[in-house]
PDB file of C-alpha atoms in Angstrom:
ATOM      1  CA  UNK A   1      -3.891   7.325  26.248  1.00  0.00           C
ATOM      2  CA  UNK A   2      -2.692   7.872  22.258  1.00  0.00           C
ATOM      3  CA  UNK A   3      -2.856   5.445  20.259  1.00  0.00           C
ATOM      4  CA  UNK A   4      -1.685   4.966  16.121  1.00  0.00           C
ATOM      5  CA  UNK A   5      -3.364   3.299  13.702  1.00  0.00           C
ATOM      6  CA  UNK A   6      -1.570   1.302  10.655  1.00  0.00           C
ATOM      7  CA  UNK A   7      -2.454  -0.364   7.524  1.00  0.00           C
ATOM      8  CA  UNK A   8      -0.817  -3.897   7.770  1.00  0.00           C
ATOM      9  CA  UNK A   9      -0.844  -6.040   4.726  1.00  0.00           C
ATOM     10  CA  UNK A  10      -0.140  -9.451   4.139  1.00  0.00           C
ATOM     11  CA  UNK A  11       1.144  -9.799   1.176  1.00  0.00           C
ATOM     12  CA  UNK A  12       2.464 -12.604  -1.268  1.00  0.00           C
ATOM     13  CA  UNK A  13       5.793 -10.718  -2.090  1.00  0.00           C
ATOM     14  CA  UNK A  14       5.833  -8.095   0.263  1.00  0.00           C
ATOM     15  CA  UNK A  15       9.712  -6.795  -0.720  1.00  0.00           C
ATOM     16  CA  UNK A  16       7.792  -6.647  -4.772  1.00  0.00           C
ATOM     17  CA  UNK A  17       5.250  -4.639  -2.834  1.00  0.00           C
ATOM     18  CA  UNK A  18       6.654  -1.905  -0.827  1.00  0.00           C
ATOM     19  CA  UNK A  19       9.204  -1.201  -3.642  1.00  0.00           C
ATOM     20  CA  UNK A  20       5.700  -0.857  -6.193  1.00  0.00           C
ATOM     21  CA  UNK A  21       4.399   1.898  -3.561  1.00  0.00           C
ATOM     22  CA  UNK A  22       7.898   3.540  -3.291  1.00  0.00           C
ATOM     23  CA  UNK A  23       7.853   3.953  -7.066  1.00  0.00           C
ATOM     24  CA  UNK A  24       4.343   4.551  -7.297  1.00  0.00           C
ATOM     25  CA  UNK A  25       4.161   7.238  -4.043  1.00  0.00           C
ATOM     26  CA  UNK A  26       7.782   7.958  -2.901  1.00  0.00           C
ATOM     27  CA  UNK A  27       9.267   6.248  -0.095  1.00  0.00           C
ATOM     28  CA  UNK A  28      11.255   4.407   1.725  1.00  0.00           C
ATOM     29  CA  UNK A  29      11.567   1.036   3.902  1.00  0.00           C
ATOM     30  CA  UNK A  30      12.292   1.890   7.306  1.00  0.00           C
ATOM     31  CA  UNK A  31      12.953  -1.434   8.701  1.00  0.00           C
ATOM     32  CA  UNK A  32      12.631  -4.884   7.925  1.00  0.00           C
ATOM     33  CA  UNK A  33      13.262  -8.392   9.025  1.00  0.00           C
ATOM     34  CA  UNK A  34      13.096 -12.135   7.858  1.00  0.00           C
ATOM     35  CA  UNK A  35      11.697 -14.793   9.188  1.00  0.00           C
ATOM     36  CA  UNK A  36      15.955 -15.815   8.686  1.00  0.00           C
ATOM     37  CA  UNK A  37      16.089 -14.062  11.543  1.00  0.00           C
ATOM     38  CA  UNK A  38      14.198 -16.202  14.428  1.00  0.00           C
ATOM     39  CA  UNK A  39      16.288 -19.583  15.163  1.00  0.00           C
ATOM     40  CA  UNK A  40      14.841 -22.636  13.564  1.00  0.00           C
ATOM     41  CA  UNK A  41      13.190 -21.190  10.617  1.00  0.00           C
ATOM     42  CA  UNK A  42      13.384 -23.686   7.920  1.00  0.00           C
ATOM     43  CA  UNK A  43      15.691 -22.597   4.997  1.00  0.00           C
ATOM     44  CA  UNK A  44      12.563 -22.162   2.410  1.00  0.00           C
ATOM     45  CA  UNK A  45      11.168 -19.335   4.437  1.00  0.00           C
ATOM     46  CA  UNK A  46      14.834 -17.440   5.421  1.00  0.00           C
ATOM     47  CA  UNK A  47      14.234 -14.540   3.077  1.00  0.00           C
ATOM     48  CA  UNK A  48      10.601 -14.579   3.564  1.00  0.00           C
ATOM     49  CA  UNK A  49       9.498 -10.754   5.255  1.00  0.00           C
ATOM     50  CA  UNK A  50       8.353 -10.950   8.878  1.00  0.00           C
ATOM     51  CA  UNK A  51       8.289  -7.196   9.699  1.00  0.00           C
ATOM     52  CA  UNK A  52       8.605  -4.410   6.843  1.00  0.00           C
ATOM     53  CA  UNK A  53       8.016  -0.851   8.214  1.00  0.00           C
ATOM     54  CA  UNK A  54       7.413   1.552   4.862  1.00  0.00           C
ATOM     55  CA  UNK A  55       7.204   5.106   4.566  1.00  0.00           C
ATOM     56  CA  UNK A  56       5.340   6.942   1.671  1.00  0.00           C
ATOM     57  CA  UNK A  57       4.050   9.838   0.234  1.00  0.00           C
ATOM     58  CA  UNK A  58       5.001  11.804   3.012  1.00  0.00           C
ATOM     59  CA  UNK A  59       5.457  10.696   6.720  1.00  0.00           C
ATOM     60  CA  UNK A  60       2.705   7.982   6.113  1.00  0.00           C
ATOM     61  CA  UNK A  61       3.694   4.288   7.341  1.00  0.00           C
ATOM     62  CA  UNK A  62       2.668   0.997   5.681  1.00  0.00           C
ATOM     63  CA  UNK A  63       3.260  -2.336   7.105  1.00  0.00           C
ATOM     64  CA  UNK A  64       3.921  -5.687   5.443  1.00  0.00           C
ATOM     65  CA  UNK A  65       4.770  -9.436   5.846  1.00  0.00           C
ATOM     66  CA  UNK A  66       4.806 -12.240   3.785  1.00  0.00           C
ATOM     67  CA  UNK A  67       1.770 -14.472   4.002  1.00  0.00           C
ATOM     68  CA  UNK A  68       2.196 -17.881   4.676  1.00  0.00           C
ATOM     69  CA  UNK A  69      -0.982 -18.669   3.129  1.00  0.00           C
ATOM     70  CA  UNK A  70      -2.373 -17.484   0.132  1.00  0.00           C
ATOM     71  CA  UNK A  71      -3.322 -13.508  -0.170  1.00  0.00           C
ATOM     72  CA  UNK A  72      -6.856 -12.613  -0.780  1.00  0.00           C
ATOM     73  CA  UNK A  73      -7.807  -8.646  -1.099  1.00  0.00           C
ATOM     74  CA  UNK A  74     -11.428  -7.187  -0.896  1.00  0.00           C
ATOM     75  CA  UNK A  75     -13.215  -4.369  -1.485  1.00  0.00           C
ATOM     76  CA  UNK A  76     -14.498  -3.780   2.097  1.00  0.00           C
ATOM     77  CA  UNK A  77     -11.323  -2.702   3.141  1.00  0.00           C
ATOM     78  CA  UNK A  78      -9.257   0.617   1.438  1.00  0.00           C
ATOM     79  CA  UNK A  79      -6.558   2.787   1.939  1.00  0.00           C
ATOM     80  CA  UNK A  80      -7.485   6.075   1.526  1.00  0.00           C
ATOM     81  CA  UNK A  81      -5.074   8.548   0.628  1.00  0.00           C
ATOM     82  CA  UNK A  82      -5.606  12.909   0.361  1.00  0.00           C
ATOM     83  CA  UNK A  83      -3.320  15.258  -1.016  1.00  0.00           C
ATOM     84  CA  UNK A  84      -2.695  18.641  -0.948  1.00  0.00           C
ATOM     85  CA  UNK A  85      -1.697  19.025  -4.390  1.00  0.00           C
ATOM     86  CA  UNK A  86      -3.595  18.413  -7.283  1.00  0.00           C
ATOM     87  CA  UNK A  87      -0.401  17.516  -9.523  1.00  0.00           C
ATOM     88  CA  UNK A  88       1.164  14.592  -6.548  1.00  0.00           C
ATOM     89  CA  UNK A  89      -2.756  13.107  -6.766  1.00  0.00           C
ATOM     90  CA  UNK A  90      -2.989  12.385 -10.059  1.00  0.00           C
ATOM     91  CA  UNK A  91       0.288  11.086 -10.103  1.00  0.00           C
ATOM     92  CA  UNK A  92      -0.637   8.889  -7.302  1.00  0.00           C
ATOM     93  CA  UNK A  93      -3.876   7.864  -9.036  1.00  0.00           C
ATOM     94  CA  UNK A  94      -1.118   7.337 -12.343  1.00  0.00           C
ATOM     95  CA  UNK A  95       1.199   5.466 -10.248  1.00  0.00           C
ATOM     96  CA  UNK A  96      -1.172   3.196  -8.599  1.00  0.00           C
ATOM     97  CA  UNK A  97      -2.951   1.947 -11.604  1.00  0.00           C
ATOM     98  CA  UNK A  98       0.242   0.613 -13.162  1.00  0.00           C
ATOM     99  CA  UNK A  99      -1.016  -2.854 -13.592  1.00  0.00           C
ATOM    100  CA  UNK A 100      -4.276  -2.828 -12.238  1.00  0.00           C
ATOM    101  CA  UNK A 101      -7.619  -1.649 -12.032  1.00  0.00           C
ATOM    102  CA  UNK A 102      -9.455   2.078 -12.144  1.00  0.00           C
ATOM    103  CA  UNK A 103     -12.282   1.682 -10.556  1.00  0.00           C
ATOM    104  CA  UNK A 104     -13.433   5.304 -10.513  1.00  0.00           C
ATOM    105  CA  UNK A 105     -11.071   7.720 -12.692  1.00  0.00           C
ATOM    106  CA  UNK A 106      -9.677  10.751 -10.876  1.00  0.00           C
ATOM    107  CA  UNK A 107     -11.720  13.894 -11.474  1.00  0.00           C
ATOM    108  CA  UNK A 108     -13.481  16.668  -9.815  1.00  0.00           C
ATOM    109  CA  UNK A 109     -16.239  15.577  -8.028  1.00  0.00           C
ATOM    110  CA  UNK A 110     -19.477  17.345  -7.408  1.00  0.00           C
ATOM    111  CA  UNK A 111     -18.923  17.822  -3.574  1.00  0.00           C
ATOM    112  CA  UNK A 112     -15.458  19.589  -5.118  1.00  0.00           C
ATOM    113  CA  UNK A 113     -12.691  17.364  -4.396  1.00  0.00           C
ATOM    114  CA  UNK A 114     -10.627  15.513  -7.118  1.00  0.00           C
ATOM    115  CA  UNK A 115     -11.329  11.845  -6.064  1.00  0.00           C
ATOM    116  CA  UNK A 116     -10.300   8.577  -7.892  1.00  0.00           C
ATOM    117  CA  UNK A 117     -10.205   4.895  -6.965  1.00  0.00           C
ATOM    118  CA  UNK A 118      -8.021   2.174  -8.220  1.00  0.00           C
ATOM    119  CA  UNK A 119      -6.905  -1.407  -7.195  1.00  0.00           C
ATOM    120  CA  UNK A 120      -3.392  -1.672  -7.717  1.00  0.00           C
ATOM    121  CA  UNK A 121      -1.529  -4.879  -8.976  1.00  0.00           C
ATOM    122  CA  UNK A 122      -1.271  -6.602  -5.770  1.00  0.00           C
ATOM    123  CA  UNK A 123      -4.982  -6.442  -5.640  1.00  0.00           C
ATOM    124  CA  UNK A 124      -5.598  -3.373  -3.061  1.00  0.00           C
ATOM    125  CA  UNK A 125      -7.969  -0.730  -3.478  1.00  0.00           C
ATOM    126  CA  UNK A 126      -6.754   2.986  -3.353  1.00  0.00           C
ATOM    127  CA  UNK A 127      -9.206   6.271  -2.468  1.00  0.00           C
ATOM    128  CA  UNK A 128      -7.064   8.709  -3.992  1.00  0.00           C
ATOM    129  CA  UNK A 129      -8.585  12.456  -2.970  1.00  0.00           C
ATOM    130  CA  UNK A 130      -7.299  16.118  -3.476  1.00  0.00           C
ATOM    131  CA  UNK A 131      -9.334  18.129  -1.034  1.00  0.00           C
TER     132      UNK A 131
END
């Protein structure tokens, strides 16, 4: 049996979102659908996201809906993300703390990876790493 494992994030503007990480990572949304799309869906929630499927920095996939109650982030939880290349890292690590928070700046570490943290605007913490 194979299974996949996703990131799924509920998010307060989840369209202002996924178009952050495609700026900030490269990327594009793969598919997405309203809550305009189920019958009966009162007209304030119609453009509201119910499914967004996002592609970045690479072949990697992101998920997203709009929260119907307010969004709260934590450190407990991370997305981690390792490179190849040095240069696409720090640009990542660049990228990502547009607006928010570096936790840990992006620099060789003793165990000899490039490794960085940051919680981007939306409030969600990034493990950037260059192996």
């Amino acid at each position: 049996m194979g299974a996949q494992i996703y990131a799924y994030l509920m998010s307060e503007d989840a369209r202002s979102q996924a178009n952050f990480y495609i700026a900030a990572l490269g990327g594009e949304i793969q598919f997405l659908a309203t809550y305009g799309e189920a019958p009966g869906t009162p007209e304030a929630m119609k453009e509201k996201v119910m499914h967004l499927a996002l592609t970045v920095a690479g072949t990697n996939t992101l998920m997203f809906a709009d929260s119907l109650e307010p969004v709260s982030y934590n450190r407990s939880t991370s997305i981690s993300i390792v490179y190849d290349d040095l240069a696409e890292a720090t640009a990542a690590y660049a990228n990502l703390s547009q607006g928010g928070e570096s936790k840990y700046p992006f620099a060789l570490q003793p165990w000899g990876a490039h490794y960085g943290e940051v919680i981007d605007k939306f409030g969600v913490t990034w493990m950037i790493t260059k192996q």
